[in-house]
N, C-alpha and C. Protein backbone atom coordinates (compact mmCIF):
# COMPACT_ATOMS: atom_id res chain seq x y z
N MET A 1 31.89 68.45 66.59
CA MET A 1 31.83 67.82 67.90
C MET A 1 31.65 68.88 68.99
N TYR A 2 32.36 69.97 68.87
CA TYR A 2 32.27 70.99 69.91
C TYR A 2 30.89 71.64 69.95
N PHE A 3 30.23 71.70 68.79
CA PHE A 3 28.89 72.25 68.75
C PHE A 3 27.94 71.45 69.64
N TYR A 4 28.04 70.13 69.57
CA TYR A 4 27.16 69.29 70.39
C TYR A 4 27.52 69.38 71.86
N LYS A 5 28.80 69.52 72.17
CA LYS A 5 29.19 69.70 73.56
C LYS A 5 28.58 71.00 74.08
N TYR A 6 28.61 72.03 73.25
CA TYR A 6 28.02 73.31 73.61
C TYR A 6 26.52 73.15 73.87
N ILE A 7 25.84 72.41 73.01
CA ILE A 7 24.40 72.17 73.18
C ILE A 7 24.14 71.42 74.48
N VAL A 8 24.92 70.37 74.73
CA VAL A 8 24.73 69.59 75.95
C VAL A 8 24.92 70.46 77.18
N ASP A 9 25.99 71.25 77.20
CA ASP A 9 26.26 72.11 78.36
C ASP A 9 25.14 73.13 78.56
N ASN A 10 24.68 73.74 77.48
CA ASN A 10 23.63 74.75 77.60
C ASN A 10 22.29 74.13 77.96
N TYR A 11 21.99 73.00 77.38
CA TYR A 11 20.75 72.30 77.71
C TYR A 11 20.72 71.98 79.20
N THR A 12 21.83 71.47 79.69
CA THR A 12 21.94 71.13 81.11
C THR A 12 21.73 72.36 81.97
N SER A 13 22.39 73.46 81.63
CA SER A 13 22.28 74.68 82.42
C SER A 13 20.85 75.21 82.43
N ILE A 14 20.23 75.25 81.27
CA ILE A 14 18.86 75.76 81.19
C ILE A 14 17.91 74.86 81.97
N PHE A 15 18.03 73.56 81.79
CA PHE A 15 17.16 72.62 82.49
C PHE A 15 17.30 72.76 84.00
N ILE A 16 18.54 72.83 84.48
CA ILE A 16 18.78 72.91 85.92
C ILE A 16 18.23 74.22 86.48
N ASN A 17 18.42 75.32 85.78
CA ASN A 17 17.92 76.61 86.27
C ASN A 17 16.41 76.65 86.36
N ILE A 18 15.73 75.93 85.48
CA ILE A 18 14.27 75.97 85.46
C ILE A 18 13.66 74.94 86.40
N SER A 19 14.19 73.73 86.42
CA SER A 19 13.48 72.60 87.02
C SER A 19 13.97 72.12 88.38
N VAL A 20 15.13 72.54 88.79
CA VAL A 20 15.73 71.96 89.99
C VAL A 20 15.73 72.97 91.13
N PRO A 21 15.38 72.51 92.34
CA PRO A 21 15.43 73.42 93.49
C PRO A 21 16.84 73.98 93.70
N GLU A 22 16.91 75.18 94.21
CA GLU A 22 18.20 75.87 94.39
C GLU A 22 19.20 75.04 95.19
N SER A 23 18.72 74.35 96.20
CA SER A 23 19.63 73.58 97.07
C SER A 23 20.27 72.38 96.38
N LEU A 24 19.67 71.91 95.27
CA LEU A 24 20.18 70.71 94.60
C LEU A 24 20.84 70.99 93.25
N LYS A 25 20.92 72.25 92.84
CA LYS A 25 21.43 72.55 91.50
C LYS A 25 22.84 72.01 91.26
N LYS A 26 23.73 72.23 92.21
CA LYS A 26 25.10 71.78 92.03
C LYS A 26 25.18 70.26 92.00
N GLU A 27 24.41 69.62 92.86
CA GLU A 27 24.38 68.15 92.92
C GLU A 27 23.86 67.54 91.61
N VAL A 28 22.79 68.11 91.07
CA VAL A 28 22.23 67.61 89.81
C VAL A 28 23.23 67.81 88.68
N LEU A 29 23.86 68.95 88.63
CA LEU A 29 24.84 69.22 87.58
C LEU A 29 25.98 68.20 87.61
N VAL A 30 26.47 67.89 88.80
CA VAL A 30 27.54 66.90 88.94
C VAL A 30 27.06 65.53 88.45
N LYS A 31 25.86 65.15 88.82
CA LYS A 31 25.34 63.84 88.43
C LYS A 31 25.07 63.76 86.93
N VAL A 32 24.54 64.81 86.35
CA VAL A 32 24.27 64.82 84.92
C VAL A 32 25.58 64.73 84.14
N ARG A 33 26.57 65.49 84.54
CA ARG A 33 27.87 65.42 83.85
C ARG A 33 28.51 64.05 84.03
N SER A 34 28.36 63.49 85.21
CA SER A 34 28.91 62.15 85.46
C SER A 34 28.25 61.11 84.56
N LEU A 35 26.93 61.18 84.45
CA LEU A 35 26.21 60.25 83.56
C LEU A 35 26.61 60.47 82.11
N SER A 36 26.80 61.71 81.71
CA SER A 36 27.21 62.00 80.34
C SER A 36 28.58 61.40 80.04
N ILE A 37 29.50 61.54 80.97
CA ILE A 37 30.84 60.97 80.79
C ILE A 37 30.76 59.45 80.76
N PHE A 38 29.93 58.89 81.61
CA PHE A 38 29.79 57.43 81.68
C PHE A 38 29.29 56.87 80.35
N ILE A 39 28.24 57.47 79.78
CA ILE A 39 27.71 56.96 78.52
C ILE A 39 28.67 57.25 77.36
N LYS A 40 29.36 58.38 77.41
CA LYS A 40 30.35 58.70 76.38
C LYS A 40 31.48 57.67 76.39
N ASN A 41 31.95 57.30 77.57
CA ASN A 41 33.01 56.30 77.68
C ASN A 41 32.55 54.94 77.20
N LYS A 42 31.30 54.61 77.48
CA LYS A 42 30.77 53.32 77.01
C LYS A 42 30.75 53.28 75.48
N ILE A 43 30.33 54.36 74.85
CA ILE A 43 30.32 54.41 73.39
C ILE A 43 31.74 54.33 72.84
N ASN A 44 32.66 55.06 73.45
CA ASN A 44 34.04 55.02 72.98
C ASN A 44 34.65 53.63 73.12
N LYS A 45 34.32 52.91 74.19
CA LYS A 45 34.81 51.53 74.35
C LYS A 45 34.25 50.65 73.24
N LEU A 46 32.98 50.83 72.92
CA LEU A 46 32.39 50.05 71.82
C LEU A 46 33.09 50.36 70.50
N ASN A 47 33.38 51.62 70.26
CA ASN A 47 34.07 51.98 69.02
C ASN A 47 35.48 51.43 68.97
N ASP A 48 36.15 51.31 70.12
CA ASP A 48 37.48 50.71 70.15
C ASP A 48 37.43 49.24 69.77
N VAL A 49 36.37 48.56 70.18
CA VAL A 49 36.22 47.15 69.87
C VAL A 49 35.83 46.96 68.40
N LEU A 50 35.03 47.87 67.89
CA LEU A 50 34.50 47.75 66.53
C LEU A 50 35.40 48.45 65.52
N VAL A 51 36.60 47.97 65.38
CA VAL A 51 37.56 48.62 64.49
C VAL A 51 37.08 48.59 63.05
N HIS A 52 36.50 47.48 62.62
CA HIS A 52 36.08 47.34 61.23
C HIS A 52 34.72 47.97 60.95
N ASP A 53 33.90 48.12 61.96
CA ASP A 53 32.56 48.66 61.76
C ASP A 53 32.19 49.58 62.92
N PRO A 54 32.88 50.74 63.05
CA PRO A 54 32.58 51.61 64.18
C PRO A 54 31.20 52.24 64.06
N LEU A 55 30.68 52.70 65.17
CA LEU A 55 29.40 53.41 65.15
C LEU A 55 29.66 54.81 64.61
N PHE A 56 29.09 55.13 63.48
CA PHE A 56 29.29 56.46 62.92
C PHE A 56 28.26 57.39 63.55
N ILE A 57 28.58 57.80 64.72
CA ILE A 57 27.66 58.64 65.47
C ILE A 57 28.47 59.60 66.32
N ASN A 58 28.01 60.81 66.40
CA ASN A 58 28.67 61.79 67.23
C ASN A 58 28.32 61.49 68.69
N VAL A 59 29.34 61.31 69.49
CA VAL A 59 29.13 60.93 70.89
C VAL A 59 28.30 61.98 71.62
N TYR A 60 28.60 63.25 71.39
CA TYR A 60 27.88 64.29 72.11
C TYR A 60 26.41 64.36 71.71
N SER A 61 26.11 64.02 70.47
CA SER A 61 24.71 64.03 70.07
C SER A 61 23.94 62.94 70.80
N LEU A 62 24.58 61.79 71.00
CA LEU A 62 23.93 60.72 71.73
C LEU A 62 23.78 61.08 73.20
N VAL A 63 24.78 61.74 73.76
CA VAL A 63 24.69 62.19 75.14
C VAL A 63 23.54 63.18 75.28
N PHE A 64 23.40 64.07 74.32
CA PHE A 64 22.30 65.03 74.34
C PHE A 64 20.95 64.32 74.30
N PHE A 65 20.85 63.33 73.43
CA PHE A 65 19.65 62.51 73.33
C PHE A 65 19.34 61.87 74.68
N TYR A 66 20.37 61.39 75.35
CA TYR A 66 20.20 60.75 76.64
C TYR A 66 19.80 61.76 77.72
N LEU A 67 20.42 62.94 77.71
CA LEU A 67 20.11 63.95 78.72
C LEU A 67 18.64 64.32 78.69
N ASP A 68 18.05 64.31 77.52
CA ASP A 68 16.63 64.60 77.41
C ASP A 68 15.83 63.58 78.20
N SER A 69 16.22 62.33 78.09
CA SER A 69 15.54 61.26 78.82
C SER A 69 15.73 61.42 80.33
N PHE A 70 16.95 61.74 80.75
CA PHE A 70 17.23 61.91 82.18
C PHE A 70 16.44 63.09 82.75
N SER A 71 16.38 64.18 82.01
CA SER A 71 15.65 65.34 82.50
C SER A 71 14.16 65.07 82.60
N GLN A 72 13.64 64.21 81.72
CA GLN A 72 12.23 63.84 81.82
C GLN A 72 11.96 63.08 83.12
N SER A 73 12.91 62.26 83.56
CA SER A 73 12.75 61.55 84.83
C SER A 73 12.64 62.53 85.98
N LEU A 74 13.49 63.55 85.96
CA LEU A 74 13.46 64.55 87.03
C LEU A 74 12.19 65.40 86.95
N ASN A 75 11.77 65.73 85.74
CA ASN A 75 10.55 66.53 85.57
C ASN A 75 9.31 65.76 85.99
N TYR A 76 9.32 64.45 85.81
CA TYR A 76 8.18 63.63 86.20
C TYR A 76 7.91 63.78 87.70
N ILE A 77 8.96 63.78 88.49
CA ILE A 77 8.80 63.96 89.94
C ILE A 77 8.18 65.32 90.23
N ARG A 78 8.69 66.33 89.57
CA ARG A 78 8.21 67.69 89.81
C ARG A 78 6.76 67.86 89.37
N CYS A 79 6.42 67.32 88.20
CA CYS A 79 5.07 67.47 87.66
C CYS A 79 4.04 66.64 88.41
N SER A 80 4.48 65.56 89.04
CA SER A 80 3.54 64.72 89.78
C SER A 80 3.30 65.25 91.19
N GLY A 81 3.83 66.43 91.48
CA GLY A 81 3.58 67.06 92.77
C GLY A 81 4.59 66.69 93.83
N GLY A 82 5.56 65.88 93.49
CA GLY A 82 6.58 65.50 94.46
C GLY A 82 7.71 66.51 94.49
N GLU A 83 8.50 66.41 95.52
CA GLU A 83 9.67 67.27 95.64
C GLU A 83 10.92 66.47 95.31
N LEU A 84 11.81 67.08 94.57
CA LEU A 84 13.09 66.44 94.27
C LEU A 84 14.01 66.70 95.45
N ASP A 85 14.38 65.63 96.14
CA ASP A 85 15.32 65.77 97.24
C ASP A 85 16.55 64.92 96.95
N LYS A 86 17.53 64.97 97.85
CA LYS A 86 18.79 64.27 97.61
C LYS A 86 18.60 62.76 97.49
N ASP A 87 17.71 62.18 98.30
CA ASP A 87 17.49 60.73 98.24
C ASP A 87 16.90 60.31 96.90
N ARG A 88 15.91 61.05 96.42
CA ARG A 88 15.32 60.72 95.11
C ARG A 88 16.32 60.92 93.99
N LEU A 89 17.10 61.98 94.09
CA LEU A 89 18.12 62.23 93.08
C LEU A 89 19.14 61.09 93.04
N ASP A 90 19.58 60.64 94.20
CA ASP A 90 20.53 59.52 94.26
C ASP A 90 19.92 58.25 93.69
N LEU A 91 18.65 58.02 93.99
CA LEU A 91 17.97 56.83 93.47
C LEU A 91 17.89 56.87 91.94
N ILE A 92 17.49 58.01 91.39
CA ILE A 92 17.41 58.16 89.93
C ILE A 92 18.79 57.98 89.32
N TYR A 93 19.79 58.59 89.92
CA TYR A 93 21.16 58.51 89.41
C TYR A 93 21.65 57.06 89.39
N ASN A 94 21.47 56.35 90.48
CA ASN A 94 21.91 54.94 90.55
C ASN A 94 21.16 54.06 89.56
N ASN A 95 19.86 54.31 89.41
CA ASN A 95 19.08 53.55 88.42
C ASN A 95 19.59 53.81 87.01
N GLU A 96 19.91 55.06 86.72
CA GLU A 96 20.41 55.41 85.39
C GLU A 96 21.77 54.78 85.12
N LEU A 97 22.65 54.76 86.14
CA LEU A 97 23.95 54.11 85.96
C LEU A 97 23.79 52.63 85.64
N GLU A 98 22.90 51.97 86.36
CA GLU A 98 22.65 50.55 86.10
C GLU A 98 22.06 50.35 84.71
N TYR A 99 21.16 51.25 84.33
CA TYR A 99 20.52 51.16 83.02
C TYR A 99 21.54 51.31 81.89
N ILE A 100 22.40 52.31 82.00
CA ILE A 100 23.41 52.54 80.97
C ILE A 100 24.38 51.37 80.92
N ASP A 101 24.78 50.89 82.09
CA ASP A 101 25.75 49.79 82.14
C ASP A 101 25.19 48.53 81.50
N ALA A 102 23.87 48.34 81.59
CA ALA A 102 23.24 47.14 81.04
C ALA A 102 22.98 47.24 79.53
N LEU A 103 23.11 48.44 78.97
CA LEU A 103 22.86 48.60 77.53
C LEU A 103 23.88 47.82 76.73
N ASP A 104 23.42 47.20 75.67
CA ASP A 104 24.35 46.44 74.84
C ASP A 104 24.56 47.12 73.49
N PHE A 105 25.39 46.52 72.71
CA PHE A 105 25.78 47.07 71.42
C PHE A 105 24.57 47.32 70.51
N ASN A 106 23.58 46.44 70.55
CA ASN A 106 22.42 46.57 69.67
C ASN A 106 21.66 47.88 69.90
N PHE A 107 21.60 48.32 71.14
CA PHE A 107 20.93 49.58 71.45
C PHE A 107 21.63 50.75 70.75
N PHE A 108 22.95 50.77 70.82
CA PHE A 108 23.69 51.86 70.20
C PHE A 108 23.61 51.80 68.68
N GLN A 109 23.58 50.60 68.13
CA GLN A 109 23.38 50.47 66.69
C GLN A 109 22.00 51.00 66.29
N TYR A 110 21.01 50.69 67.09
CA TYR A 110 19.65 51.17 66.85
C TYR A 110 19.62 52.70 66.83
N LEU A 111 20.24 53.32 67.83
CA LEU A 111 20.26 54.78 67.88
C LEU A 111 21.06 55.37 66.72
N ALA A 112 22.18 54.74 66.39
CA ALA A 112 23.02 55.26 65.31
C ALA A 112 22.25 55.28 63.99
N ARG A 113 21.37 54.31 63.80
CA ARG A 113 20.59 54.26 62.56
C ARG A 113 19.42 55.24 62.57
N ARG A 114 18.94 55.61 63.73
CA ARG A 114 17.71 56.39 63.80
C ARG A 114 17.86 57.85 64.21
N LEU A 115 19.04 58.24 64.64
CA LEU A 115 19.24 59.66 64.95
C LEU A 115 19.23 60.46 63.65
N PRO A 116 18.85 61.71 63.70
CA PRO A 116 18.81 62.52 62.48
C PRO A 116 20.17 62.58 61.79
N ARG A 117 20.17 62.75 60.47
CA ARG A 117 21.40 62.73 59.69
C ARG A 117 22.44 63.73 60.15
N GLN A 118 22.04 64.89 60.58
CA GLN A 118 23.01 65.92 60.88
C GLN A 118 23.88 65.61 62.10
N VAL A 119 23.53 64.59 62.87
CA VAL A 119 24.37 64.25 64.02
C VAL A 119 25.34 63.13 63.72
N TYR A 120 25.31 62.58 62.52
CA TYR A 120 26.27 61.53 62.16
C TYR A 120 27.66 62.13 61.99
N ARG A 121 28.63 61.38 62.41
CA ARG A 121 30.02 61.78 62.21
C ARG A 121 30.44 61.30 60.83
N LEU A 122 31.17 62.12 60.11
CA LEU A 122 31.63 61.71 58.79
C LEU A 122 32.70 60.64 58.93
N PRO A 123 32.61 59.56 58.13
CA PRO A 123 33.63 58.49 58.24
C PRO A 123 34.98 58.95 57.73
């Protein structure tokens, strides 16, 4: 588990150093960590409900999978010639919160079945 946390933290740091303007680095880091915690808590709540059939998936690996998607949203703005500013960052963040909140159990089951074997948690 700690290995994936290490990957998530390093991925975030590398992405922010390369892709985010200096003035927004701290803000993006806070939002990315907040989104990571939000999705991690959602998965943990699902696992609490699913006592007989928990999702055998490492939470940090799923967060890492998600961070890749979030960083692509930020990179799209940069690559399309736009500037990432606080308003756009807030808009992306709020959209992502709504998106994660709307995800249902089937989505997590889908990911649990399709993530590579090495990220599965041993039962």
